[in-house]
Amino acid sequence: VPDLTIINKAIIYVRRNEQTHTLRIVHVFTDEEADAPVLTAFREMAALFDSMYPKIRVDFVSVQGEFCPAMIEWLSRSMNVPRNMMFITQPDILSAERVSTAGVRVITA
């Protein structure tokens, strides 16, 4: 289940420190059926934050696959966003270490 407090901190960080008007929350999942409640919660949360922060557009994107450096590269290319402009919350130490080597910044833990 998405943590509203952590996502809110990330949005505040982006608003204060980055020159953008669009923020995409991306959730990588492995099993669509098992993750359906989480995906629904993320969609609802993104809509909530989009209405709370009118100066920044908040979108939600879900991607089926493994959260790894190859996924980061694919997301970067498909969304036309440089990896150094991508941020993650720290899902766990191992995942953060694996993707941080791909140039993604960890901004909340």
CSV table of N, CA and C in Angstrom, one decimal:
chain,number,residue,atom,x,y,z
A,1,VAL,N,0.8,-1.2,0.0
A,1,VAL,CA,0.0,0.0,0.0
A,1,VAL,C,0.9,1.2,0.0
A,2,PRO,N,0.6,2.2,-0.8
A,2,PRO,CA,1.4,3.4,-0.9
A,2,PRO,C,1.4,4.2,0.4
A,3,ASP,N,2.5,4.7,0.8
A,3,ASP,CA,2.6,5.5,2.0
A,3,ASP,C,2.4,7.0,1.6
A,4,LEU,N,1.3,7.6,2.0
A,4,LEU,CA,1.0,9.0,1.7
A,4,LEU,C,2.0,9.9,2.2
A,5,THR,N,2.5,9.7,3.4
A,5,THR,CA,3.5,10.6,4.0
A,5,THR,C,4.8,10.6,3.2
A,6,ILE,N,5.3,9.5,2.8
A,6,ILE,CA,6.5,9.4,2.0
A,6,ILE,C,6.3,10.1,0.6
A,7,ILE,N,5.2,9.8,0.0
A,7,ILE,CA,4.9,10.3,-1.4
A,7,ILE,C,4.8,11.9,-1.2
A,8,ASN,N,4.1,12.3,-0.2
A,8,ASN,CA,4.0,13.8,0.0
A,8,ASN,C,5.4,14.4,0.2
A,9,LYS,N,6.2,13.8,1.0
A,9,LYS,CA,7.6,14.3,1.2
A,9,LYS,C,8.3,14.4,-0.1
A,10,ALA,N,8.2,13.4,-1.0
A,10,ALA,CA,8.8,13.4,-2.3
A,10,ALA,C,8.3,14.5,-3.2
A,11,ILE,N,7.0,14.7,-3.1
A,11,ILE,CA,6.4,15.8,-3.9
A,11,ILE,C,6.9,17.2,-3.4
A,12,ILE,N,7.0,17.4,-2.1
A,12,ILE,CA,7.5,18.6,-1.6
A,12,ILE,C,8.9,18.8,-2.0
A,13,TYR,N,9.7,17.7,-1.9
A,13,TYR,CA,11.1,17.8,-2.3
A,13,TYR,C,11.2,18.3,-3.8
A,14,VAL,N,10.5,17.7,-4.7
A,14,VAL,CA,10.5,18.0,-6.1
A,14,VAL,C,10.1,19.4,-6.3
A,15,ARG,N,9.0,19.9,-5.6
A,15,ARG,CA,8.6,21.2,-5.8
A,15,ARG,C,9.6,22.3,-5.4
A,16,ARG,N,10.3,21.9,-4.3
A,16,ARG,CA,11.3,22.9,-3.8
A,16,ARG,C,12.6,22.9,-4.5
A,17,ASN,N,13.0,21.7,-5.1
A,17,ASN,CA,14.4,21.5,-5.6
A,17,ASN,C,14.5,21.3,-7.1
A,18,GLU,N,13.4,21.0,-7.8
A,18,GLU,CA,13.5,20.7,-9.2
A,18,GLU,C,12.7,21.7,-10.0
A,19,GLN,N,13.1,21.9,-11.2
A,19,GLN,CA,12.4,22.8,-12.2
A,19,GLN,C,11.6,21.9,-13.1
A,20,THR,N,10.4,21.5,-12.6
A,20,THR,CA,9.5,20.7,-13.3
A,20,THR,C,8.1,21.1,-12.9
A,21,HIS,N,7.1,20.8,-13.8
A,21,HIS,CA,5.7,20.9,-13.5
A,21,HIS,C,5.0,19.6,-13.6
A,22,THR,N,5.7,18.5,-13.8
A,22,THR,CA,5.1,17.2,-13.9
A,22,THR,C,5.9,16.2,-13.1
A,23,LEU,N,5.2,15.4,-12.3
A,23,LEU,CA,5.8,14.4,-11.5
A,23,LEU,C,5.1,13.1,-11.8
A,24,ARG,N,5.8,12.0,-12.2
A,24,ARG,CA,5.2,10.7,-12.5
A,24,ARG,C,5.6,9.8,-11.4
A,25,ILE,N,4.6,9.2,-10.7
A,25,ILE,CA,4.8,8.2,-9.7
A,25,ILE,C,4.7,6.9,-10.5
A,26,VAL,N,5.8,6.1,-10.5
A,26,VAL,CA,5.9,4.9,-11.2
A,26,VAL,C,6.0,3.7,-10.2
A,27,HIS,N,5.1,2.8,-10.4
A,27,HIS,CA,5.2,1.6,-9.5
A,27,HIS,C,5.4,0.4,-10.4
A,28,VAL,N,6.5,-0.4,-10.1
A,28,VAL,CA,6.8,-1.6,-10.8
A,28,VAL,C,6.3,-2.8,-10.0
A,29,PHE,N,5.5,-3.6,-10.7
A,29,PHE,CA,4.9,-4.8,-10.0
A,29,PHE,C,5.1,-6.0,-10.9
A,30,THR,N,5.0,-7.2,-10.2
A,30,THR,CA,5.2,-8.4,-10.9
A,30,THR,C,3.9,-9.2,-11.3
A,31,ASP,N,2.9,-9.1,-10.4
A,31,ASP,CA,1.6,-9.8,-10.6
A,31,ASP,C,0.5,-8.8,-10.6
A,32,GLU,N,-0.1,-8.6,-11.7
A,32,GLU,CA,-1.2,-7.6,-11.8
A,32,GLU,C,-2.4,-7.9,-10.9
A,33,GLU,N,-2.8,-9.2,-10.9
A,33,GLU,CA,-3.9,-9.6,-10.1
A,33,GLU,C,-3.6,-9.4,-8.6
A,34,ALA,N,-2.5,-9.9,-8.2
A,34,ALA,CA,-2.1,-9.8,-6.8
A,34,ALA,C,-1.9,-8.3,-6.3
A,35,ASP,N,-1.4,-7.5,-7.2
A,35,ASP,CA,-1.1,-6.1,-6.9
A,35,ASP,C,-2.3,-5.2,-7.2
A,36,ALA,N,-3.4,-5.7,-7.7
A,36,ALA,CA,-4.5,-4.8,-8.0
A,36,ALA,C,-4.9,-3.8,-7.0
A,37,PRO,N,-5.0,-4.2,-5.7
A,37,PRO,CA,-5.4,-3.2,-4.7
A,37,PRO,C,-4.3,-2.1,-4.5
A,38,VAL,N,-3.1,-2.5,-4.6
A,38,VAL,CA,-2.0,-1.5,-4.5
A,38,VAL,C,-2.1,-0.5,-5.7
A,39,LEU,N,-2.3,-1.1,-6.9
A,39,LEU,CA,-2.4,-0.2,-8.1
A,39,LEU,C,-3.6,0.8,-8.0
A,40,THR,N,-4.7,0.3,-7.5
A,40,THR,CA,-5.9,1.1,-7.3
A,40,THR,C,-5.5,2.2,-6.3
A,41,ALA,N,-4.9,1.8,-5.2
A,41,ALA,CA,-4.5,2.8,-4.2
A,41,ALA,C,-3.6,3.9,-4.7
A,42,PHE,N,-2.6,3.5,-5.5
A,42,PHE,CA,-1.7,4.4,-6.1
A,42,PHE,C,-2.4,5.4,-7.0
A,43,ARG,N,-3.3,4.9,-7.9
A,43,ARG,CA,-4.1,5.7,-8.8
A,43,ARG,C,-4.9,6.8,-8.0
A,44,GLU,N,-5.5,6.3,-7.0
A,44,GLU,CA,-6.3,7.3,-6.1
A,44,GLU,C,-5.5,8.3,-5.4
A,45,MET,N,-4.3,7.8,-4.9
A,45,MET,CA,-3.4,8.7,-4.2
A,45,MET,C,-2.8,9.8,-5.2
A,46,ALA,N,-2.5,9.4,-6.4
A,46,ALA,CA,-1.9,10.3,-7.4
A,46,ALA,C,-3.0,11.4,-7.7
A,47,ALA,N,-4.3,10.9,-7.9
A,47,ALA,CA,-5.3,11.9,-8.2
A,47,ALA,C,-5.5,12.9,-7.0
A,48,LEU,N,-5.4,12.4,-5.8
A,48,LEU,CA,-5.5,13.2,-4.6
A,48,LEU,C,-4.4,14.3,-4.6
A,49,PHE,N,-3.1,13.8,-4.8
A,49,PHE,CA,-2.0,14.8,-4.8
A,49,PHE,C,-2.1,15.7,-6.0
A,50,ASP,N,-2.6,15.3,-7.1
A,50,ASP,CA,-2.7,16.1,-8.2
A,50,ASP,C,-3.7,17.3,-7.9
A,51,SER,N,-4.7,17.0,-7.2
A,51,SER,CA,-5.7,18.1,-6.8
A,51,SER,C,-5.1,18.9,-5.7
A,52,MET,N,-4.3,18.4,-4.8
A,52,MET,CA,-3.7,19.1,-3.7
A,52,MET,C,-2.6,20.1,-4.1
A,53,TYR,N,-1.9,19.8,-5.2
A,53,TYR,CA,-0.8,20.6,-5.6
A,53,TYR,C,-1.1,21.1,-7.1
A,54,PRO,N,-1.8,22.2,-7.2
A,54,PRO,CA,-2.2,22.6,-8.5
A,54,PRO,C,-1.0,23.1,-9.4
A,55,LYS,N,0.1,23.4,-8.8
A,55,LYS,CA,1.2,23.9,-9.6
A,55,LYS,C,2.1,22.8,-10.2
A,56,ILE,N,1.8,21.6,-9.8
A,56,ILE,CA,2.6,20.4,-10.3
A,56,ILE,C,1.6,19.3,-10.7
A,57,ARG,N,1.7,18.8,-11.9
A,57,ARG,CA,0.9,17.7,-12.3
A,57,ARG,C,1.4,16.4,-11.8
A,58,VAL,N,0.6,15.6,-11.1
A,58,VAL,CA,1.0,14.3,-10.5
A,58,VAL,C,0.3,13.2,-11.3
A,59,ASP,N,1.1,12.4,-12.0
A,59,ASP,CA,0.5,11.2,-12.7
A,59,ASP,C,1.0,9.9,-12.1
A,60,PHE,N,0.2,8.9,-12.4
A,60,PHE,CA,0.6,7.5,-11.9
A,60,PHE,C,0.8,6.6,-13.1
A,61,VAL,N,1.9,5.9,-13.1
A,61,VAL,CA,2.2,4.9,-14.2
A,61,VAL,C,2.6,3.6,-13.5
A,62,SER,N,1.9,2.5,-13.9
A,62,SER,CA,2.3,1.2,-13.4
A,62,SER,C,2.9,0.4,-14.6
A,63,VAL,N,4.0,-0.3,-14.2
A,63,VAL,CA,4.7,-1.1,-15.2
A,63,VAL,C,4.9,-2.5,-14.6
A,64,GLN,N,4.6,-3.5,-15.4
A,64,GLN,CA,4.8,-4.9,-15.0
A,64,GLN,C,6.2,-5.3,-15.3
A,65,GLY,N,6.9,-5.8,-14.4
A,65,GLY,CA,8.3,-6.3,-14.6
A,65,GLY,C,9.1,-6.3,-13.3
A,66,GLU,N,10.4,-6.4,-13.4
A,66,GLU,CA,11.3,-6.5,-12.2
A,66,GLU,C,11.9,-5.1,-12.0
A,67,PHE,N,11.9,-4.7,-10.8
A,67,PHE,CA,12.6,-3.4,-10.5
A,67,PHE,C,14.1,-3.6,-10.4
A,68,CYS,N,14.8,-3.2,-11.5
A,68,CYS,CA,16.2,-3.5,-11.6
A,68,CYS,C,16.8,-2.4,-12.5
A,69,PRO,N,18.1,-2.3,-12.6
A,69,PRO,CA,18.7,-1.3,-13.5
A,69,PRO,C,18.2,-1.3,-14.9
A,70,ALA,N,17.9,-2.5,-15.5
A,70,ALA,CA,17.4,-2.5,-16.8
A,70,ALA,C,16.0,-1.9,-16.9
A,71,MET,N,15.2,-2.0,-15.9
A,71,MET,CA,13.9,-1.3,-15.9
A,71,MET,C,14.1,0.2,-15.8
A,72,ILE,N,15.0,0.6,-15.0
A,72,ILE,CA,15.3,2.1,-14.9
A,72,ILE,C,15.7,2.6,-16.3
A,73,GLU,N,16.6,1.9,-17.0
A,73,GLU,CA,17.0,2.3,-18.3
A,73,GLU,C,15.8,2.3,-19.3
A,74,TRP,N,14.9,1.3,-19.2
A,74,TRP,CA,13.8,1.3,-20.1
A,74,TRP,C,12.8,2.5,-19.8
A,75,LEU,N,12.6,2.7,-18.5
A,75,LEU,CA,11.7,3.8,-18.1
A,75,LEU,C,12.3,5.2,-18.6
A,76,SER,N,13.6,5.3,-18.4
A,76,SER,CA,14.3,6.5,-18.8
A,76,SER,C,14.1,6.8,-20.3
A,77,ARG,N,14.3,5.8,-21.1
A,77,ARG,CA,14.2,5.9,-22.6
A,77,ARG,C,12.7,6.1,-23.0
A,78,SER,N,11.8,5.3,-22.5
A,78,SER,CA,10.4,5.3,-22.9
A,78,SER,C,9.7,6.6,-22.5
A,79,MET,N,10.1,7.2,-21.3
A,79,MET,CA,9.5,8.4,-20.9
A,79,MET,C,10.3,9.7,-21.2
A,80,ASN,N,11.5,9.4,-21.8
A,80,ASN,CA,12.4,10.5,-22.2
A,80,ASN,C,12.7,11.4,-21.0
A,81,VAL,N,13.1,10.7,-19.9
A,81,VAL,CA,13.5,11.3,-18.7
A,81,VAL,C,14.9,10.8,-18.3
A,82,PRO,N,15.9,11.7,-18.2
A,82,PRO,CA,17.3,11.3,-17.9
A,82,PRO,C,17.3,10.6,-16.5
A,83,ARG,N,18.1,9.5,-16.4
A,83,ARG,CA,18.1,8.8,-15.1
A,83,ARG,C,18.4,9.7,-13.9
A,84,ASN,N,19.3,10.7,-14.1
A,84,ASN,CA,19.6,11.5,-12.9
A,84,ASN,C,18.4,12.5,-12.5
A,85,MET,N,17.4,12.5,-13.3
A,85,MET,CA,16.2,13.2,-13.0
A,85,MET,C,15.1,12.3,-12.4
A,86,MET,N,15.4,11.1,-12.1
A,86,MET,CA,14.5,10.1,-11.6
A,86,MET,C,14.9,9.9,-10.1
A,87,PHE,N,13.8,9.8,-9.3
A,87,PHE,CA,14.0,9.6,-7.8
A,87,PHE,C,13.3,8.4,-7.4
A,88,ILE,N,13.8,7.8,-6.3
A,88,ILE,CA,13.1,6.6,-5.7
A,88,ILE,C,13.0,6.8,-4.2
A,89,THR,N,11.9,6.3,-3.7
A,89,THR,CA,11.9,6.1,-2.2
A,89,THR,C,12.7,4.7,-2.0
A,90,GLN,N,13.1,4.5,-0.9
A,90,GLN,CA,14.0,3.3,-0.7
A,90,GLN,C,13.1,2.1,-0.3
A,91,PRO,N,12.8,1.2,-1.2
A,91,PRO,CA,11.9,0.1,-0.9
A,91,PRO,C,12.6,-0.9,0.1
A,92,ASP,N,13.9,-1.1,-0.2
A,92,ASP,CA,14.7,-1.9,0.7
A,92,ASP,C,16.1,-1.6,0.3
A,93,ILE,N,17.1,-2.0,1.2
A,93,ILE,CA,18.5,-1.7,1.0
A,93,ILE,C,19.0,-2.3,-0.3
A,94,LEU,N,18.6,-3.5,-0.6
A,94,LEU,CA,19.1,-4.2,-1.8
A,94,LEU,C,18.6,-3.6,-3.1
A,95,SER,N,17.3,-3.3,-3.1
A,95,SER,CA,16.8,-2.6,-4.3
A,95,SER,C,17.4,-1.2,-4.6
A,96,ALA,N,17.6,-0.5,-3.5
A,96,ALA,CA,18.1,0.9,-3.6
A,96,ALA,C,19.6,0.8,-4.1
A,97,GLU,N,20.3,-0.1,-3.6
A,97,GLU,CA,21.7,-0.3,-4.0
A,97,GLU,C,21.8,-0.7,-5.5
A,98,ARG,N,20.9,-1.6,-5.9
A,98,ARG,CA,20.9,-2.0,-7.3
A,98,ARG,C,20.6,-0.9,-8.3
A,99,VAL,N,19.6,-0.1,-8.0
A,99,VAL,CA,19.2,0.9,-8.9
A,99,VAL,C,19.9,2.2,-8.8
A,100,SER,N,20.5,2.5,-7.6
A,100,SER,CA,21.3,3.7,-7.5
A,100,SER,C,22.5,3.7,-8.4
A,101,THR,N,23.0,2.5,-8.7
A,101,THR,CA,24.1,2.4,-9.6
A,101,THR,C,23.7,2.8,-11.0
A,102,ALA,N,22.4,2.8,-11.3
A,102,ALA,CA,21.9,3.2,-12.6
A,102,ALA,C,21.7,4.7,-12.7
A,103,GLY,N,22.1,5.4,-11.6
A,103,GLY,CA,22.0,6.9,-11.7
A,103,GLY,C,20.8,7.5,-11.1
A,104,VAL,N,19.9,6.7,-10.5
A,104,VAL,CA,18.7,7.2,-9.9
A,104,VAL,C,19.0,7.7,-8.5
A,105,ARG,N,18.4,8.8,-8.1
A,105,ARG,CA,18.6,9.4,-6.8
A,105,ARG,C,17.6,8.9,-5.8
A,106,VAL,N,18.1,8.5,-4.6
A,106,VAL,CA,17.2,8.1,-3.5
A,106,VAL,C,17.0,9.3,-2.7
A,107,ILE,N,15.7,9.7,-2.5
A,107,ILE,CA,15.4,11.0,-1.8
A,107,ILE,C,14.6,10.8,-0.5
A,108,THR,N,14.0,9.6,-0.3
A,108,THR,CA,13.4,9.3,1.0
A,108,THR,C,13.7,7.9,1.4
A,109,ALA,N,13.6,7.7,2.7
A,109,ALA,CA,13.9,6.3,3.2
A,109,ALA,C,12.8,5.9,4.1
